[in-house]
Tab-separated table of C-alpha atoms and ligand atoms in Angstrom:
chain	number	residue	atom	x	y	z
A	1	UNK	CA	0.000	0.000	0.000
A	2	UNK	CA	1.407	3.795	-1.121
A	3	UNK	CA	-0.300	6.523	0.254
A	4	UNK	CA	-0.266	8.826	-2.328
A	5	UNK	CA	-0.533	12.238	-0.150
A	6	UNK	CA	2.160	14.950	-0.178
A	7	UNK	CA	2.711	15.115	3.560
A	8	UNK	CA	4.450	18.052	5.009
A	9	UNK	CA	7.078	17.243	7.348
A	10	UNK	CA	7.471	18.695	10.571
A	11	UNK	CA	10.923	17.503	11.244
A	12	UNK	CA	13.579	17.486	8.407
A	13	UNK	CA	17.485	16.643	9.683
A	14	UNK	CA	19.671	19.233	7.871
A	15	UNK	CA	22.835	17.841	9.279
A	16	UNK	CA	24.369	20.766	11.202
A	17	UNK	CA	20.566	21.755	12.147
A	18	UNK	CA	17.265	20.469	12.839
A	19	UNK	CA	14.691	22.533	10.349
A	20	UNK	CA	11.196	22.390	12.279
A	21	UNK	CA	7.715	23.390	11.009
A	22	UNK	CA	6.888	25.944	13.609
A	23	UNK	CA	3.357	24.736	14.242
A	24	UNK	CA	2.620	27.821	16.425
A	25	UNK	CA	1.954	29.405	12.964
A	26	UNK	CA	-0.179	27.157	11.431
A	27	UNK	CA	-2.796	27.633	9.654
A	28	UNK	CA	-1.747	31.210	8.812
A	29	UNK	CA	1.503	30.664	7.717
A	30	UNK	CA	3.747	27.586	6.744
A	31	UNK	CA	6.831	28.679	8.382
A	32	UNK	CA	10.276	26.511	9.133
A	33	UNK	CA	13.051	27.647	11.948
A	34	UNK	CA	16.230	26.360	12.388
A	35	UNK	CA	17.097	24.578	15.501
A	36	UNK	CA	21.018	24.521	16.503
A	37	UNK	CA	21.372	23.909	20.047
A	38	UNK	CA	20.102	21.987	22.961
A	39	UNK	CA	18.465	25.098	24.279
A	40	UNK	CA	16.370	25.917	20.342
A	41	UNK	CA	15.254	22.423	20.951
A	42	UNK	CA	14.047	22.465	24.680
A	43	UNK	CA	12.336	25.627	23.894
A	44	UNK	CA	10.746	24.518	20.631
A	45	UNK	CA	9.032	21.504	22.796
A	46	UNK	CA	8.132	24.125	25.615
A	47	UNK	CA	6.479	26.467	23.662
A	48	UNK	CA	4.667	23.852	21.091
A	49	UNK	CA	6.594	24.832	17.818
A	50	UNK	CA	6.913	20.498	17.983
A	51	UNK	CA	4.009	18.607	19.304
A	52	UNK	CA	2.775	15.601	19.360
A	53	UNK	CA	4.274	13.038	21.028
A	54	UNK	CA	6.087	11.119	18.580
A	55	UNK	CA	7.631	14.103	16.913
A	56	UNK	CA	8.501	15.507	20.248
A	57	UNK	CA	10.625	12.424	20.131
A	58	UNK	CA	12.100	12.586	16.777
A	59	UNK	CA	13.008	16.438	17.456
A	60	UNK	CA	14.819	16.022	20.999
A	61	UNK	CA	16.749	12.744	19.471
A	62	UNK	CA	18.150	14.831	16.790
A	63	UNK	CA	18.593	17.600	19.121
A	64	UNK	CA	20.603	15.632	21.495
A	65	UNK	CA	22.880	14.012	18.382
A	66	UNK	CA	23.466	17.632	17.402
A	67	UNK	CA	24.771	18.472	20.446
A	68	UNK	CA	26.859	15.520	20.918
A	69	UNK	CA	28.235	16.387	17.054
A	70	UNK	CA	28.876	19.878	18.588
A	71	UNK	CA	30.474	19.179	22.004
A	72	UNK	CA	34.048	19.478	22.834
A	73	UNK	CA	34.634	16.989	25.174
A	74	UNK	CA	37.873	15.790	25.506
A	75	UNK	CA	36.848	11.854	26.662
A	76	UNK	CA	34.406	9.766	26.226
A	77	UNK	CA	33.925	9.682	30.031
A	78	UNK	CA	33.439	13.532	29.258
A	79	UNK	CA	31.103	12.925	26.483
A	80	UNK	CA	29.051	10.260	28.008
A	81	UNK	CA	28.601	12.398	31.378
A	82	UNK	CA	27.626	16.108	29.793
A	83	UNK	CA	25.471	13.334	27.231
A	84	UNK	CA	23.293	12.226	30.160
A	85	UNK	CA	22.318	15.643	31.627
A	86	UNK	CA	21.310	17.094	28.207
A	87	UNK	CA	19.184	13.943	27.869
A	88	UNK	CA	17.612	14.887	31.292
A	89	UNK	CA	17.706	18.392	30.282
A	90	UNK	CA	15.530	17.833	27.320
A	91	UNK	CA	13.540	15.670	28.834
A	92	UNK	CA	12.512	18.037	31.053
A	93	UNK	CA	10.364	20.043	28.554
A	94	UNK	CA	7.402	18.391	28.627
A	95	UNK	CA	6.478	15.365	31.229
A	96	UNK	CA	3.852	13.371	29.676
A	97	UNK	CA	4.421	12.080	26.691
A	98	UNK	CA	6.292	9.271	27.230
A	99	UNK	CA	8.362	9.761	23.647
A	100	UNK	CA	10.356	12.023	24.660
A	101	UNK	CA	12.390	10.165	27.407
A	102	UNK	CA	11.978	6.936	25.027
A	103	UNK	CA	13.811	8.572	22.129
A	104	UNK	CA	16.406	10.236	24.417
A	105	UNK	CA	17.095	6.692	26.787
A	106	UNK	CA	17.454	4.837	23.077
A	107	UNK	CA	20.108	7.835	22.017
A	108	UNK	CA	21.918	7.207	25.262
A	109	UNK	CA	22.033	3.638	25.198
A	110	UNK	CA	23.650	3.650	21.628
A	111	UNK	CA	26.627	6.074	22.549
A	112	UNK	CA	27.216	4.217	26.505
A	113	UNK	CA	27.735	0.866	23.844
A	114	UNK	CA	30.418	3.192	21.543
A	115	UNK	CA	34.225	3.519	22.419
A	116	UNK	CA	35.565	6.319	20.801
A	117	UNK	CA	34.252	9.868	20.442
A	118	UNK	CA	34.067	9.819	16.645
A	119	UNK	CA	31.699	6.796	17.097
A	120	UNK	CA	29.605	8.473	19.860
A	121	UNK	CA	28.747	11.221	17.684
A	122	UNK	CA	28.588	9.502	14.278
A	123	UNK	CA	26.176	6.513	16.011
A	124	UNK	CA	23.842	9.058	17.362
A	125	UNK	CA	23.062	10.059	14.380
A	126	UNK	CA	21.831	7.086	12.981
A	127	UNK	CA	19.877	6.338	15.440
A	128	UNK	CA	17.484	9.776	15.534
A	129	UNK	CA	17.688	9.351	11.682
A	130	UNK	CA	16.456	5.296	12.412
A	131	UNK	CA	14.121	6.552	14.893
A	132	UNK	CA	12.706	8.961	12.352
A	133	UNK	CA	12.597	6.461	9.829
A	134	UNK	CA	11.238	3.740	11.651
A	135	UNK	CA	8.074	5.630	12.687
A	136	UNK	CA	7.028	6.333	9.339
A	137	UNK	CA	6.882	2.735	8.695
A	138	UNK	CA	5.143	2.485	12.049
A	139	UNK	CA	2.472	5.354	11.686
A	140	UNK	CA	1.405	3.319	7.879
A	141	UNK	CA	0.905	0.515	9.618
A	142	UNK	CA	-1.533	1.996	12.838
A	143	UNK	CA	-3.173	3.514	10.130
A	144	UNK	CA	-3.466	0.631	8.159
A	145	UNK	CA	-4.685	-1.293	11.299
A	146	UNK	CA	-7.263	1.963	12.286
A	147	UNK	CA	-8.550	1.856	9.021
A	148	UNK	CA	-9.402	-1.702	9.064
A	149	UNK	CA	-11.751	-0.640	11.646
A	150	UNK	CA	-13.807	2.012	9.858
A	151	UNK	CA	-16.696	1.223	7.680
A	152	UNK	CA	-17.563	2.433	4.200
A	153	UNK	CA	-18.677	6.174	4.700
A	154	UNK	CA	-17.692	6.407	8.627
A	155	UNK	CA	-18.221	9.000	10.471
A	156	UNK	CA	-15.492	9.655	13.117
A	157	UNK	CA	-14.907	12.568	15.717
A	158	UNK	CA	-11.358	12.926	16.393
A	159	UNK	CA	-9.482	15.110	19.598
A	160	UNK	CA	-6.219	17.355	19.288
A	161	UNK	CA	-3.601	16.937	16.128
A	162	UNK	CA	-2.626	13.425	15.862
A	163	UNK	CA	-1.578	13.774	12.377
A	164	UNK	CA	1.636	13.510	10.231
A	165	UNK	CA	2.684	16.693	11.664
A	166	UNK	CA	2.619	15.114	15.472
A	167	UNK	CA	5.170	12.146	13.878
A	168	UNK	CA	7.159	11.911	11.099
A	169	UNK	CA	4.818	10.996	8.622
A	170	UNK	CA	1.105	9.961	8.327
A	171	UNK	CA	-0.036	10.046	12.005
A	172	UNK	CA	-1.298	7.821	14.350
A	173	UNK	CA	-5.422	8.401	14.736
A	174	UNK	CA	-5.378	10.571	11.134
A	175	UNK	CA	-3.191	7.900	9.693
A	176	UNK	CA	-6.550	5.627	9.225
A	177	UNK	CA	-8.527	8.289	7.131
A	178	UNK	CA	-5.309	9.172	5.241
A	179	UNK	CA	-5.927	5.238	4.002
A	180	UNK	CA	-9.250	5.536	3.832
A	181	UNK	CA	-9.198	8.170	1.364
A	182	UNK	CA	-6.107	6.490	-0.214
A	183	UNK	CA	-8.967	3.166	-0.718
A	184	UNK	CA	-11.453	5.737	-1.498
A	185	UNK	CA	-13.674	5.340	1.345
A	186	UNK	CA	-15.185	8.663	1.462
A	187	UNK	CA	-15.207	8.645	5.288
A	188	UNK	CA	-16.203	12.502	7.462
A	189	UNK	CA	-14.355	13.592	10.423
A	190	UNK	CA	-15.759	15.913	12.759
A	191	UNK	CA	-12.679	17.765	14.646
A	192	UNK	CA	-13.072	19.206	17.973
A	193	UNK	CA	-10.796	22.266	18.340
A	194	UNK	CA	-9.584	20.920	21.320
A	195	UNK	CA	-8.738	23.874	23.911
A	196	UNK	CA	-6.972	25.393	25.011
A	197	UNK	CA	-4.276	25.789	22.329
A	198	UNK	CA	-6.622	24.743	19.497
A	199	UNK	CA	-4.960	21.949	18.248
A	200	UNK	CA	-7.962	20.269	16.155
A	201	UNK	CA	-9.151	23.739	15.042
A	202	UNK	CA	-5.479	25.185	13.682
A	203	UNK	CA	-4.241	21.767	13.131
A	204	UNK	CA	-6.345	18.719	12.291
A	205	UNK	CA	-8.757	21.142	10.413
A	206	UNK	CA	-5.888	22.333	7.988
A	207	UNK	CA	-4.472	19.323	8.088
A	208	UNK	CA	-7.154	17.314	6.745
A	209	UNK	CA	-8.303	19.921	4.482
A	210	UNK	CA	-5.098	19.702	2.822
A	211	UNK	CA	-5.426	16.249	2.070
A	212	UNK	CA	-8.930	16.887	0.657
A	213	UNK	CA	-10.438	15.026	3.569
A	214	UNK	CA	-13.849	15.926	4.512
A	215	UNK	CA	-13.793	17.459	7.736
A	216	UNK	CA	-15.976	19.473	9.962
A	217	UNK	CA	-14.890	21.675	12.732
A	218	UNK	CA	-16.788	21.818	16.416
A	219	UNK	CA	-15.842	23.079	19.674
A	220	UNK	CA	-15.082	20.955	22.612
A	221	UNK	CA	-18.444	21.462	24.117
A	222	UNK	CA	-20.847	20.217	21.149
A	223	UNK	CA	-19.155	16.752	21.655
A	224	UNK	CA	-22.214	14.886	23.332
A	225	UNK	CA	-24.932	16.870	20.911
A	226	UNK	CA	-22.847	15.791	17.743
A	227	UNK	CA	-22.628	11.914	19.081
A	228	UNK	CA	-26.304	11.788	19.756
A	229	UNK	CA	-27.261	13.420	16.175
A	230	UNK	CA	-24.684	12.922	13.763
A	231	UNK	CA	-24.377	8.771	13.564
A	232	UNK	CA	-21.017	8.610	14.796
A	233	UNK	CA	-19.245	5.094	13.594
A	234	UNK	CA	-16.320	5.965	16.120
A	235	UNK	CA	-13.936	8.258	18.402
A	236	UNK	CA	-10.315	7.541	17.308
A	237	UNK	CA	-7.730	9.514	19.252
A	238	UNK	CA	-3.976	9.090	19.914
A	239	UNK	CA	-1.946	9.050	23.182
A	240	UNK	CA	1.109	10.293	24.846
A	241	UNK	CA	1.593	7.644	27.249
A	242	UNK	CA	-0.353	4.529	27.858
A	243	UNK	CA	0.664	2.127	31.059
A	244	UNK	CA	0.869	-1.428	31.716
A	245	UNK	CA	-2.758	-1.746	32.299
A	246	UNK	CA	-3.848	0.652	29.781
A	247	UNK	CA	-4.996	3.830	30.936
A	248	UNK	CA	-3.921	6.405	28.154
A	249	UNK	CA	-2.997	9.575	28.963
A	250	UNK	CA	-4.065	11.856	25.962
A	251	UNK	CA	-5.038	15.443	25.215
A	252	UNK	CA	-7.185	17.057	27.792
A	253	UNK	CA	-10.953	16.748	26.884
A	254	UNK	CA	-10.099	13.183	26.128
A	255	UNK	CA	-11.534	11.185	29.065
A	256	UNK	CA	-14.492	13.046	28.929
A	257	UNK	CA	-14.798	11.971	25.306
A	258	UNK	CA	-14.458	8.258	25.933
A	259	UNK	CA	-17.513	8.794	28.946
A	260	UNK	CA	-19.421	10.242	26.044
A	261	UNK	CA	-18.887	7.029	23.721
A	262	UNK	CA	-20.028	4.786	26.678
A	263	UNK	CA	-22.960	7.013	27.089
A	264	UNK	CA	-23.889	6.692	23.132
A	265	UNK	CA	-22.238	3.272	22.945
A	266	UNK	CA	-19.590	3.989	19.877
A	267	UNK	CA	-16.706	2.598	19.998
A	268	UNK	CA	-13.529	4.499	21.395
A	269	UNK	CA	-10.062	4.046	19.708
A	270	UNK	CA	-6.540	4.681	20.889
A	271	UNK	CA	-4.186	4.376	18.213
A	272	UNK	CA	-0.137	4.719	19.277
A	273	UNK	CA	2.856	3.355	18.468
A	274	UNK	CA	4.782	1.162	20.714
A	275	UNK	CA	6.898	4.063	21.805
A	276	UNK	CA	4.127	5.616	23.462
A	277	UNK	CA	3.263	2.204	25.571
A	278	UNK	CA	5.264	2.274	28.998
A	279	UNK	CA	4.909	-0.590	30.880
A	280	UNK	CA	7.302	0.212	33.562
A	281	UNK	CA	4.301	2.848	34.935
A	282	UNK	CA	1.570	0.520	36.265
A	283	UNK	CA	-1.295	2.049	35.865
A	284	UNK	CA	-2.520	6.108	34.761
A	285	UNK	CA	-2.565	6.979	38.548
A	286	UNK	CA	1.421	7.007	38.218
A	287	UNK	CA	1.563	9.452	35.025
A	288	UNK	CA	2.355	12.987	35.815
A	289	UNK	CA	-0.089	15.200	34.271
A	290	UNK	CA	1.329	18.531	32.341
A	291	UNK	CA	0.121	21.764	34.069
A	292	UNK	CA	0.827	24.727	31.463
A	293	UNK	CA	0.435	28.262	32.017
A	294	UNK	CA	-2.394	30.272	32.457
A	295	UNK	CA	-2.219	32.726	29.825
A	296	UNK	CA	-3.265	29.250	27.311
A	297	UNK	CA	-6.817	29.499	29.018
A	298	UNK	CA	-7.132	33.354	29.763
A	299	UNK	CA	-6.010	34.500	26.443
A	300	UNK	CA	-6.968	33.572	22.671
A	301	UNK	CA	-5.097	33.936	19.841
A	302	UNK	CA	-2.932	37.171	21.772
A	303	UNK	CA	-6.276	38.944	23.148
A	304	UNK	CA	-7.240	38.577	27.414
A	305	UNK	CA	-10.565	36.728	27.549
A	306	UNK	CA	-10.866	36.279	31.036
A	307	UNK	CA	-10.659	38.868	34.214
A	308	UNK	CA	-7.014	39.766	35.527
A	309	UNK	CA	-6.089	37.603	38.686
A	310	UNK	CA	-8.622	35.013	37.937
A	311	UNK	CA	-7.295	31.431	39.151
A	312	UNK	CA	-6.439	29.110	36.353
A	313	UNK	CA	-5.902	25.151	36.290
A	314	UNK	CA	-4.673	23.931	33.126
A	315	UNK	CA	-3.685	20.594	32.791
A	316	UNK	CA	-2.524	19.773	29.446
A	317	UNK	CA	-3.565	16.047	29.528
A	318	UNK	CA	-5.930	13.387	31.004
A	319	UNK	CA	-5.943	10.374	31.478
A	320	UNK	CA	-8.897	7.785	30.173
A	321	UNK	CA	-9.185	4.259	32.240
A	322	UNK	CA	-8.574	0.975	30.136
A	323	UNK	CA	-12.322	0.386	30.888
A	324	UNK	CA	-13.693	2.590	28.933
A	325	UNK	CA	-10.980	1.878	25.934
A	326	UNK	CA	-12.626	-0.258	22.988
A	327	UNK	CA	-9.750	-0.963	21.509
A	328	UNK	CA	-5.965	-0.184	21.052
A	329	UNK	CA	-4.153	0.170	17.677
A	330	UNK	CA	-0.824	-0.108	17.255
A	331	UNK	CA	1.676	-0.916	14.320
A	332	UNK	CA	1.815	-4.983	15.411
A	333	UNK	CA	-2.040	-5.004	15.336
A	334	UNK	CA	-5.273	-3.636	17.228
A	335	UNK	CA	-5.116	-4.942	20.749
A	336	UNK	CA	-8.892	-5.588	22.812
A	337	UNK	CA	-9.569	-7.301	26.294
A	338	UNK	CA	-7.071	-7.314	29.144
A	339	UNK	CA	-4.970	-4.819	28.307
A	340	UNK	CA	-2.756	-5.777	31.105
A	341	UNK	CA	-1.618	-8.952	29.270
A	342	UNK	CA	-2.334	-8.005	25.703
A	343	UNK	CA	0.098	-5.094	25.889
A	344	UNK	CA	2.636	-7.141	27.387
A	345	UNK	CA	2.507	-9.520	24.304
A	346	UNK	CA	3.519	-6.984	21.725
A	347	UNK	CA	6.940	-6.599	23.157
B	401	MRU	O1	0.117	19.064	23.687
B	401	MRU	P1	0.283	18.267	22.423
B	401	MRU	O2	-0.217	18.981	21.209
B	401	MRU	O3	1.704	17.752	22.269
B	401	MRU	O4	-0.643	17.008	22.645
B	401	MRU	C1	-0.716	16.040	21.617
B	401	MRU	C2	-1.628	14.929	21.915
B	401	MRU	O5	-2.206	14.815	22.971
B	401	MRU	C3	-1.733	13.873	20.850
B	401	MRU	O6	-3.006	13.316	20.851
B	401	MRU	C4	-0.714	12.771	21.138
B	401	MRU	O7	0.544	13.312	21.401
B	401	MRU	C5	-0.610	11.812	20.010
B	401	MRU	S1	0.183	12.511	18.577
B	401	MRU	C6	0.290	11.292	17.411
């Protein structure tokens, strides 16, 4: 299977710099930055010019090989030490999505296994390029494996950005109606915009216009209206971390989501890669929840919406309970039952 769509890429590896889509622009402008240091990078991830979590972890594993190609350390000893606590230091942008400190742990492992400095810096490398790589291969195949889910003419409701500009190519959720219209399965996707940085209504909806995929913007709060009146086949989302039993932490908005599909009885869909799947955290009790700052909920788009001084909570994720998960879709197949044991299996 070749899907035929020209996918912009959010992450390109320029050698001597990492060229990022700055998604804080989109959709008014397509605009690419340069990232040269450890600091570009960390920022970059703070301030959501990179998001999603498998393209968090492509950008902070070609961040950290950059620096590496960059440093001066005299040693390997040196090099391996200063290594470790830019790894921590990147990983320290963002908490949840479990990506990041996959990507960053793989990096590491490859240069502790290297002698020589030459071979540190030259290995790590390869490996953010492979990682890169590899979850192209891995974001056709969840969508392959979403799509086989869908039926002719579905209509799904989708949460955040889970597209190919969240990974390297395809997506994870939006990889199954990039096949779908690939098989010409003329499927609709209602979009929430997903507050409070807008990620469905700047992202998904550009995305997916883009591709000439029929898609129709709501806000967070018509969820339950548009499930009850608009024949929804499915909820398909995408995750930042999901634990050994399978509680998913995902955007914020999506737990309430998957109580609305129980509600209406449609079936709710994770779809991640194997990156995302940690089972050294038990259970979604253990996952630490991103709190962002204020100004995301009391301004829009620049402009102060709410009153000065007003108290704001904004976590940036939730986290949905295997229970109320139909079923999980990953590259190695679409997982259902005891997640416990099922996920377990796939490694
Ligand atoms: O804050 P964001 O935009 O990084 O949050 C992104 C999400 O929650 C996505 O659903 C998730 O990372 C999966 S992306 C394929």
């Amino acid at each position: 299977m070749t899907v035929k769509q020209d996918f912009i890429k959010p992450v390109i590896w320029e050698g001597e710099s990492i060229k990022l889509l700055n998604q804080q622009k989109l959709p008014g402008s397509v605009e690419y930055i340069f990232l040269t240091t450890a600091e570009d990078v960390w920022d970059a991830i703070v301030e959501l010019k990179v998001r999603g979590a498998p393209a968090i972890g492509i950008t902070a594993a070609y961040g950290l090989a950059l620096w590496a190609k960059n440093s001066e350390a005299e040693t390997t000893e040196e090099l391996l030490q200063s290594l470790k606590k830019t790894a921590d230091y990147l990983n320290s942008a963002r908490p949840t999505a479990v990506n990041l400190a996959w990507a960053l742990h793989r990096l590491v492992r490859v240069a502790e296994q290297q002698s020589t400095i030459p071979s540190i810096k030259g290995k790590l490398e390869l490996e953010a390029i492979a990682i890169q790589r590899e979850d192209e291969e891995t974001c056709r195949l969840i969508g392959e494996n979403g799509y086989s889910l869908l039926p002719e003419g579905a209509n799904v409701l989708t949460h955040c950005n889970t597209g190919a500009i969240a990974t390297s190519k395809y997506g994870t959720a939006l990889g199954a109606f990039y096949i779908a219209k690939e098989r010409g399965n003329e499927i609709h996707v209602y979009a929430t915009e997903t507050r409070p940085v807008l990620q469905g209504a700047r992202l998904t909806a550009w995305e997916l216009q883009q591709a000439d995929i029929d898609v129709t913007l709501i806000t967070d709060n018509m969820a339950a209206h548009v499930l009850k009146t608009k024949n929804i086949d499915a909820i398909i989302v995408g995750a930042d971390r999901i634990t050994a039993n399978g509680d998913t932490a995902n955007k914020i908005g999506t737990y309430g989501l998957a109580l609305l599909a129980k509600a209406h009885d449609i079936p709710f869909y994770i779809a991640a890669p194997l990156s995302t799947i940690d089972l050294d955290t038990a259970t979604g009790e253990d996952i630490v929840i991103e709190e962002r700052k204020a100004e995301e909920v009391t301004h829009l788009g620049g402009q102060r919406i709410a009153p000065e001084g007003v108290q704001v909570f904004n976590p940036s994720f939730d986290v949905t309970p295997n229970e109320l998960i139909t079923a999980i879709i990953t590259e190695k197949g679409v997982i259902r039952g005891d997640y416990q044991q099922e996920l377990q299996k796939l490694f």
